[in-house]
JSON list of C-alpha atoms and ligand atoms in Angstrom, two decimals:
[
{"chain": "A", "resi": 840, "resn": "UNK", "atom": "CA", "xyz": [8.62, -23.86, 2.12]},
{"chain": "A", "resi": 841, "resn": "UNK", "atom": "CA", "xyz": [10.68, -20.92, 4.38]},
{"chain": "A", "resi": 842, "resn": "UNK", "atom": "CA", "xyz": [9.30, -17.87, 5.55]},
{"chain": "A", "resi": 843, "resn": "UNK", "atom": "CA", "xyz": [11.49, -16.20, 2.65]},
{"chain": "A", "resi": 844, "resn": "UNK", "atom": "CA", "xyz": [10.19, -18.46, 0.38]},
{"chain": "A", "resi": 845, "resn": "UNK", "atom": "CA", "xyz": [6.31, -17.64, 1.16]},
{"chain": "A", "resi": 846, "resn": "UNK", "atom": "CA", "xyz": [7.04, -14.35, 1.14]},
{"chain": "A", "resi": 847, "resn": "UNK", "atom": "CA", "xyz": [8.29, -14.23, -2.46]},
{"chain": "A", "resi": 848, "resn": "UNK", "atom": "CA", "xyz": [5.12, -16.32, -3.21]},
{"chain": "A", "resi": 849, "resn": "UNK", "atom": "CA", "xyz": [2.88, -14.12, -1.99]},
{"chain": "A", "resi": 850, "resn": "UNK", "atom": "CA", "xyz": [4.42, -10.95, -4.24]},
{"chain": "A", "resi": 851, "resn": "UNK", "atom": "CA", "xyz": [4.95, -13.16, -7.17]},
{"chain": "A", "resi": 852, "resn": "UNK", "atom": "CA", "xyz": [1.12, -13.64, -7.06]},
{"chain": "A", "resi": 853, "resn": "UNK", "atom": "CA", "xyz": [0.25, -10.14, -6.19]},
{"chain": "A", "resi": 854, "resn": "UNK", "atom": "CA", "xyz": [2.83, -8.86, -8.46]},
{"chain": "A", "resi": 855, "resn": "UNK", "atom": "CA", "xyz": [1.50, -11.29, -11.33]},
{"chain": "A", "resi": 856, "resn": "UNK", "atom": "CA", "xyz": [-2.36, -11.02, -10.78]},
{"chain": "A", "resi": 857, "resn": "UNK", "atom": "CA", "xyz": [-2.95, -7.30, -8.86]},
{"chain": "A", "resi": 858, "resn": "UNK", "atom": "CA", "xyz": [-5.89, -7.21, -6.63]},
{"chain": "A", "resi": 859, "resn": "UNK", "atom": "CA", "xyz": [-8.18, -3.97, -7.24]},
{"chain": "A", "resi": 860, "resn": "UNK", "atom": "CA", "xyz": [-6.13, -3.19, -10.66]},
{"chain": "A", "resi": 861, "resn": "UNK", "atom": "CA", "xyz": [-9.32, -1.02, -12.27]},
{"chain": "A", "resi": 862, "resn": "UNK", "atom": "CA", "xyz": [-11.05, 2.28, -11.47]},
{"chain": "A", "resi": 863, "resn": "UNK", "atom": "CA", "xyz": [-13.68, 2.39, -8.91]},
{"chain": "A", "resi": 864, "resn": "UNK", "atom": "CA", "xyz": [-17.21, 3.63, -10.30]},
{"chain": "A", "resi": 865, "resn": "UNK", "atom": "CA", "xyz": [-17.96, 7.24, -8.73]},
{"chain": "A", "resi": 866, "resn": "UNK", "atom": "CA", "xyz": [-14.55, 7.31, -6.53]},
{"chain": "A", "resi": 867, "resn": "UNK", "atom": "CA", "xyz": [-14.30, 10.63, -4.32]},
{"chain": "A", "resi": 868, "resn": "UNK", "atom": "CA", "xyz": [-10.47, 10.81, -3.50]},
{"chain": "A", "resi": 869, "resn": "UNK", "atom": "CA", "xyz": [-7.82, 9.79, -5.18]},
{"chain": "A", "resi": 870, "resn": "UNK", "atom": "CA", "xyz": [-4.34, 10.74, -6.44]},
{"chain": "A", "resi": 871, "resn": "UNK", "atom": "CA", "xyz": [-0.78, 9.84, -7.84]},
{"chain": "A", "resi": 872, "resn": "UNK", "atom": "CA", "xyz": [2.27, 8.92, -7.01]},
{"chain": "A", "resi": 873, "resn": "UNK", "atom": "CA", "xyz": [5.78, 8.50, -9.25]},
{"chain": "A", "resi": 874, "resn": "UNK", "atom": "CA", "xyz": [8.42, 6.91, -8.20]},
{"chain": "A", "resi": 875, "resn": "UNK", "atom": "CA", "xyz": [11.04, 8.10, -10.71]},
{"chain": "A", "resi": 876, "resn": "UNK", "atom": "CA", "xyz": [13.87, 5.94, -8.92]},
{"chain": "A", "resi": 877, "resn": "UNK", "atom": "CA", "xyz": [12.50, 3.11, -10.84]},
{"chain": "A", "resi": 878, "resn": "UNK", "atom": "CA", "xyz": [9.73, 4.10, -12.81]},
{"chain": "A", "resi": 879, "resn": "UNK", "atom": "CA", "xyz": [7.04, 3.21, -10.82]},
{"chain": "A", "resi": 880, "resn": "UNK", "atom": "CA", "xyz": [3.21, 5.08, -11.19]},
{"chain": "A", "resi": 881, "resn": "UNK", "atom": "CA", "xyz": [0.14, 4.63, -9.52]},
{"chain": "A", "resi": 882, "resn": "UNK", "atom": "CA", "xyz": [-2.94, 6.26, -9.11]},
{"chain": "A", "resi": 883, "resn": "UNK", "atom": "CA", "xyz": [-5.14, 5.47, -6.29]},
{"chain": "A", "resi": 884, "resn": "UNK", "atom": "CA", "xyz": [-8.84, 5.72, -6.49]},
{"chain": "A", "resi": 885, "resn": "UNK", "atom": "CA", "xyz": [-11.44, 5.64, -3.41]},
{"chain": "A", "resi": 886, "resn": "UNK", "atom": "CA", "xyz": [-15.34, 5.90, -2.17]},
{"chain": "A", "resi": 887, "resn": "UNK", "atom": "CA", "xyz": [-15.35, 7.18, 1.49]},
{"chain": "A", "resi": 888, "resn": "UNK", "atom": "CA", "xyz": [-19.05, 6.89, 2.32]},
{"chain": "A", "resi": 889, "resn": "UNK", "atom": "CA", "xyz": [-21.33, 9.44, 5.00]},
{"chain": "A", "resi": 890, "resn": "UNK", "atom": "CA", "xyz": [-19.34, 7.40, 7.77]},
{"chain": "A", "resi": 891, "resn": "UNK", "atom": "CA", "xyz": [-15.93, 7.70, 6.43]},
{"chain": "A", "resi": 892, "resn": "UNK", "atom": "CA", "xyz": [-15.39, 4.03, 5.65]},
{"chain": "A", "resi": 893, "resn": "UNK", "atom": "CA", "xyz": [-13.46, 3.01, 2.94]},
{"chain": "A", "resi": 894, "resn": "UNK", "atom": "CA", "xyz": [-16.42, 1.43, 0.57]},
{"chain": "A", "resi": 895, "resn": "UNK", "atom": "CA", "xyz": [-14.09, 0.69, -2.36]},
{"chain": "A", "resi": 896, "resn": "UNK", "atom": "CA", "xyz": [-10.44, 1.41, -3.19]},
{"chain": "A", "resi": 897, "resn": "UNK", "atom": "CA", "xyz": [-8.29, 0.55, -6.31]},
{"chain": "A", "resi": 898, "resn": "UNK", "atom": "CA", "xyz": [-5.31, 1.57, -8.38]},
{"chain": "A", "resi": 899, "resn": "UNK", "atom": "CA", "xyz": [-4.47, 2.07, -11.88]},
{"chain": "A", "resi": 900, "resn": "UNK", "atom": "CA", "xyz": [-0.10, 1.68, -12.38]},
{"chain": "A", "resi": 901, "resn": "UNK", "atom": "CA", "xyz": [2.48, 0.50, -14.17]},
{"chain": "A", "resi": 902, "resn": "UNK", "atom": "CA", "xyz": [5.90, -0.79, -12.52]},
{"chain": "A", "resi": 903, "resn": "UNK", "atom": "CA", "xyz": [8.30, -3.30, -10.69]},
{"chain": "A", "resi": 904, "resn": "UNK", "atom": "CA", "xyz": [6.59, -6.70, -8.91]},
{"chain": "A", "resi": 905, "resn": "UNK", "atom": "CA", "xyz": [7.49, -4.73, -5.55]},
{"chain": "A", "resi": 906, "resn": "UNK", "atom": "CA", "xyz": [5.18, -1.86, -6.21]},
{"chain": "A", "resi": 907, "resn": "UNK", "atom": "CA", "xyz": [2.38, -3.63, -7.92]},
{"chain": "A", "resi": 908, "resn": "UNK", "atom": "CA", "xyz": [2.44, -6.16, -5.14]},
{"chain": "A", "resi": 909, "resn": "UNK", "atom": "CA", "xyz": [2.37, -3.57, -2.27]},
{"chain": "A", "resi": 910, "resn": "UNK", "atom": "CA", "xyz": [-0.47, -1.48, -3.52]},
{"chain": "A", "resi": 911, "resn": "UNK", "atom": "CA", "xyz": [-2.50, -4.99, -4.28]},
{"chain": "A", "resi": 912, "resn": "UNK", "atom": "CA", "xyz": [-1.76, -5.68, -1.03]},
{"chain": "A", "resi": 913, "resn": "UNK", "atom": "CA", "xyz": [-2.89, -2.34, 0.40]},
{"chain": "A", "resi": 914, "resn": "UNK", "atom": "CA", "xyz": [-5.96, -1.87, -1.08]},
{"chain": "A", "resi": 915, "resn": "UNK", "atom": "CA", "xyz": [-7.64, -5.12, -0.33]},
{"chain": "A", "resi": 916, "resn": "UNK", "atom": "CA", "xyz": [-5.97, -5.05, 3.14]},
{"chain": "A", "resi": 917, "resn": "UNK", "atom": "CA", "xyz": [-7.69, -1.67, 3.92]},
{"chain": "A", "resi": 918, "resn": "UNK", "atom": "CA", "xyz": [-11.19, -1.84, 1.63]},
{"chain": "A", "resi": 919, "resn": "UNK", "atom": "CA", "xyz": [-14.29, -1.68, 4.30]},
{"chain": "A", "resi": 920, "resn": "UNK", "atom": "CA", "xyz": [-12.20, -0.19, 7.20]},
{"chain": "A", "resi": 921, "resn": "UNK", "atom": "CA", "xyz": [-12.57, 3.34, 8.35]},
{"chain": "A", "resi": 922, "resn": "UNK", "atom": "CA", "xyz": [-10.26, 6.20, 7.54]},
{"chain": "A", "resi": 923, "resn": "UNK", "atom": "CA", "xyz": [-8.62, 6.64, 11.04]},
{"chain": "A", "resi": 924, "resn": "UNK", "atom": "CA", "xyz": [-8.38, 2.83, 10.99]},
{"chain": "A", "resi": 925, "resn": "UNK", "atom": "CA", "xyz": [-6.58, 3.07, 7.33]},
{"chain": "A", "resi": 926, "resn": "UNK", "atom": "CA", "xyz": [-4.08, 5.93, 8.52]},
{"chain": "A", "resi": 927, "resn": "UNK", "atom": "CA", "xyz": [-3.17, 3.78, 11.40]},
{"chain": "A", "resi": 928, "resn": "UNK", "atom": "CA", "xyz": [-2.59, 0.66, 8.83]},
{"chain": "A", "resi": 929, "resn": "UNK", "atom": "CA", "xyz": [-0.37, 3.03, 6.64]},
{"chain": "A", "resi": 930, "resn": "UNK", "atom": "CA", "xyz": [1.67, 4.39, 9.98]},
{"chain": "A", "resi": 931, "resn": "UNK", "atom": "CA", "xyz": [2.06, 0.94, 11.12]},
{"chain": "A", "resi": 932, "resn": "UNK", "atom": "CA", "xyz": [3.50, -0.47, 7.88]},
{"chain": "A", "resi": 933, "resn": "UNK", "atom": "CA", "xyz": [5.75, 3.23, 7.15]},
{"chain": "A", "resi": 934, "resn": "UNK", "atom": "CA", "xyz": [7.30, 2.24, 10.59]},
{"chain": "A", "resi": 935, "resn": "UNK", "atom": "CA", "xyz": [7.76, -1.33, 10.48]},
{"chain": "A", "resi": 936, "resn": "UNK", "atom": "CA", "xyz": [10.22, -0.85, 6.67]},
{"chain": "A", "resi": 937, "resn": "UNK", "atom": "CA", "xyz": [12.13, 1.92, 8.65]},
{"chain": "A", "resi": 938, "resn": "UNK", "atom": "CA", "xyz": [12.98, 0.32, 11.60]},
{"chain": "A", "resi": 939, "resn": "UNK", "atom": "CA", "xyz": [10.13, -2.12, 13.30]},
{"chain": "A", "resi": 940, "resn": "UNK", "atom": "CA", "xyz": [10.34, -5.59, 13.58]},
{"chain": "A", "resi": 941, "resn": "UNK", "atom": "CA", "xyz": [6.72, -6.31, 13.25]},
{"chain": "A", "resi": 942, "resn": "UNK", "atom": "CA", "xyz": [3.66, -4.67, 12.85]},
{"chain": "A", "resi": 943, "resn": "UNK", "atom": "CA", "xyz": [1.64, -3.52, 16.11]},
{"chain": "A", "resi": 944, "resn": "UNK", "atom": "CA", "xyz": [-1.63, -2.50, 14.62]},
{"chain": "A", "resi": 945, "resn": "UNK", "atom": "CA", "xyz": [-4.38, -4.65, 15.88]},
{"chain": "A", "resi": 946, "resn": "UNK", "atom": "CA", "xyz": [-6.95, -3.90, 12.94]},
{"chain": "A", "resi": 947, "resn": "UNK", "atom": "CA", "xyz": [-5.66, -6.50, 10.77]},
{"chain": "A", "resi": 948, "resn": "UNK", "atom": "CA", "xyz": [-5.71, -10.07, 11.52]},
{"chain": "A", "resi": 949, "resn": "UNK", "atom": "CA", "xyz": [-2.56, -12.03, 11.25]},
{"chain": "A", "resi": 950, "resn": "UNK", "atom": "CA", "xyz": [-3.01, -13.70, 7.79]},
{"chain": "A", "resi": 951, "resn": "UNK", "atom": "CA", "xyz": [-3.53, -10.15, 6.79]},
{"chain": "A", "resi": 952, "resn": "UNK", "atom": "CA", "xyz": [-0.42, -9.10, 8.71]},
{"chain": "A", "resi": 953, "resn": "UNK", "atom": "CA", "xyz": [2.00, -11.94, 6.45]},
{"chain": "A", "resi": 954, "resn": "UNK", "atom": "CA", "xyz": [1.15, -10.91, 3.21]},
{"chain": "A", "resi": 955, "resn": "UNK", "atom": "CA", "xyz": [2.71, -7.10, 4.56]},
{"chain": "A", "resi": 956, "resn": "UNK", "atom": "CA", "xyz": [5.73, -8.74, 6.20]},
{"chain": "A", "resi": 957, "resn": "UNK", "atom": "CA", "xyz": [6.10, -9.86, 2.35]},
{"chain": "A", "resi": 958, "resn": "UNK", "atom": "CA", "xyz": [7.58, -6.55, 1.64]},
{"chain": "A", "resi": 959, "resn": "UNK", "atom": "CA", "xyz": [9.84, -6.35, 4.41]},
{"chain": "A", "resi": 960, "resn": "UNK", "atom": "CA", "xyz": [12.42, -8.01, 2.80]},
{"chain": "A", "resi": 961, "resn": "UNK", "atom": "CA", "xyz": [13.01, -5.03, 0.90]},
{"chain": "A", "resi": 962, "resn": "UNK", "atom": "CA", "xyz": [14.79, -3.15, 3.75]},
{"chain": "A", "resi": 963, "resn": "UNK", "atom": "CA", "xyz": [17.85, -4.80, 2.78]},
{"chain": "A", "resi": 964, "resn": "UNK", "atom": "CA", "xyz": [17.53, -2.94, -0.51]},
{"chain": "A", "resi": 965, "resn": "UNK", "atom": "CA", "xyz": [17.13, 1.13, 0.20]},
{"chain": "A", "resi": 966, "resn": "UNK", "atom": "CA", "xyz": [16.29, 1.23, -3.66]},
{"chain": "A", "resi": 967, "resn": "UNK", "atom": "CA", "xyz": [13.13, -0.83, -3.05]},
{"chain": "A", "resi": 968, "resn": "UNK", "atom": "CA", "xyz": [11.85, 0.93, -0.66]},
{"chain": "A", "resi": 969, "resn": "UNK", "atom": "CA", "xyz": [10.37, 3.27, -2.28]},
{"chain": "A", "resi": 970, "resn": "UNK", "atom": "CA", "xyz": [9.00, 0.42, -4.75]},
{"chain": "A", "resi": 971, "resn": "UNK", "atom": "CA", "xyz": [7.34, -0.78, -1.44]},
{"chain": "A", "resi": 972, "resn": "UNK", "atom": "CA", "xyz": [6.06, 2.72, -0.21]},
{"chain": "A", "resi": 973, "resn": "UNK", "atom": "CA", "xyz": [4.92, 4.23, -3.22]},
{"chain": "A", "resi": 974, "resn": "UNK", "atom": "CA", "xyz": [0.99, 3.49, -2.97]},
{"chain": "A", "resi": 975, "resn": "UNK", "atom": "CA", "xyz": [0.68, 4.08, 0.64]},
{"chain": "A", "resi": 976, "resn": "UNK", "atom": "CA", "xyz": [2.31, 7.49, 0.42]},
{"chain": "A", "resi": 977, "resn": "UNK", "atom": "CA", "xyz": [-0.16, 8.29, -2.55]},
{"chain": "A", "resi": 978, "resn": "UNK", "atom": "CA", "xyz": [-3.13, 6.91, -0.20]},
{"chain": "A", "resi": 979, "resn": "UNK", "atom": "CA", "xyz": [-1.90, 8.96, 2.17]},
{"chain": "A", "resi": 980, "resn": "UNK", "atom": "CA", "xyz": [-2.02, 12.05, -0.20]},
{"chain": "A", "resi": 981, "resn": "UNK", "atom": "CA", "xyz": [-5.81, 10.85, -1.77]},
{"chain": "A", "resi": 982, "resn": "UNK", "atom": "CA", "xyz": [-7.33, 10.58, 2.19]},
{"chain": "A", "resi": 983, "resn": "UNK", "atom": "CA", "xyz": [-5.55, 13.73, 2.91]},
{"chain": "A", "resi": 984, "resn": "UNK", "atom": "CA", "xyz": [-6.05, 15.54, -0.07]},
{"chain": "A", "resi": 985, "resn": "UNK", "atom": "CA", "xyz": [-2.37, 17.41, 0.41]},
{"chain": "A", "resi": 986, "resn": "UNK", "atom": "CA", "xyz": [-0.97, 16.56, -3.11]},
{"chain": "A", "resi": 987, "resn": "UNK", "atom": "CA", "xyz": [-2.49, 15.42, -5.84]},
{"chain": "A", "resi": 988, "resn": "UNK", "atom": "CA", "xyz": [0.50, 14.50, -7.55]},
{"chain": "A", "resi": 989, "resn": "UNK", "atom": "CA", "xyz": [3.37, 13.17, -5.03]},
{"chain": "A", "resi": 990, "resn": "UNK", "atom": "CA", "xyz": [7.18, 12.46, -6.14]},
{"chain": "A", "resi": 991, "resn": "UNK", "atom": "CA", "xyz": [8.34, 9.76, -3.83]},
{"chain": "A", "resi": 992, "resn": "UNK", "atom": "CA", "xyz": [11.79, 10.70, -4.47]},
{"chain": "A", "resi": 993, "resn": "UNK", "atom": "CA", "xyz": [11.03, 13.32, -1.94]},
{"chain": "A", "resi": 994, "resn": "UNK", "atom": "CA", "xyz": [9.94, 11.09, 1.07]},
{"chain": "A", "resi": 995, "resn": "UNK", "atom": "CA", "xyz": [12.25, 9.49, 3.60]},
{"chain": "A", "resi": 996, "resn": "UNK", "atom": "CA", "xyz": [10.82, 6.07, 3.23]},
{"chain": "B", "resi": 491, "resn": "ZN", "atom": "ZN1", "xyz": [9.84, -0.27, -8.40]}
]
């Protein structure tokens, strides 16, 4: 098996069987995000505890494999790790599908860091991009608390 071809393994599954696809119990932040480029929703639910650590996160959606995948992806890549930790995961990720080779963040080990490379096939297609994007632009929003509501349509990546 190629890289190419583990990759589309790896979203296949994801895409097929979403980690995290319920609501968590008592969440405290959440939000949602539309991609209307291809239909894509999401909404992301999550418990920050006292010490701003991520104690649960998961996502109610509909869509394409791409955005189902990502935000499976996401949320159990970035369940138990601390806020500032999670905005540098999301930076990190944003930077590598618009114009990194790799990923530099040293918070995720590099099992963890394959199953994101997954998605970077889809900078050979701008319209999947957003697919890709989607649920970390709404966790984003949910930590943040800027938007409830976000139109991805409107972000660069
Ligand atoms: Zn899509």
């Amino acid at each position: 098996m190629n890289l190419k071809e583990l990759y589309q393994e790896i979203i296949l599954d994801h895409g097929k069987n979403p980690r995290n696809l319920r609501k968590t119990d008592n969440f405290n932040k959440d939000a949602k995000g539309y991609n209307p480029l291809c239909g894509d929703k999401v909404h992301i639910y999550l418990k920050l505890n006292e010490n701003k650590k991520i104690e649960d996160i998961s996502f109610e959606g509909q869509g394409c494999a791409i955005s189902m995948a990502s935000a499976s992806i996401m949320t159990s890549l970035v369940k138990g790790k601390e806020e500032k930790e999670a905005k540098e995961i999301i930076e990190d990720f944003l930077e590598m599908i618009k114009e990194k080779e790799n990923l530099n963040t040293k918070l995720l080990e590099e099992d963890e860091k394959t199953k994101l490379m997954c998605l970077s096939g889809v900078k050979q297609y701008p319209m999947r991009v957003k697919c890709a994007t989607l649920s970390w632009h709404t966790l984003t929003s949910a930590l943040d608390k800027s938007q409830n509501e976000i139109n991805i349509e409107s972000k660069e990546i």
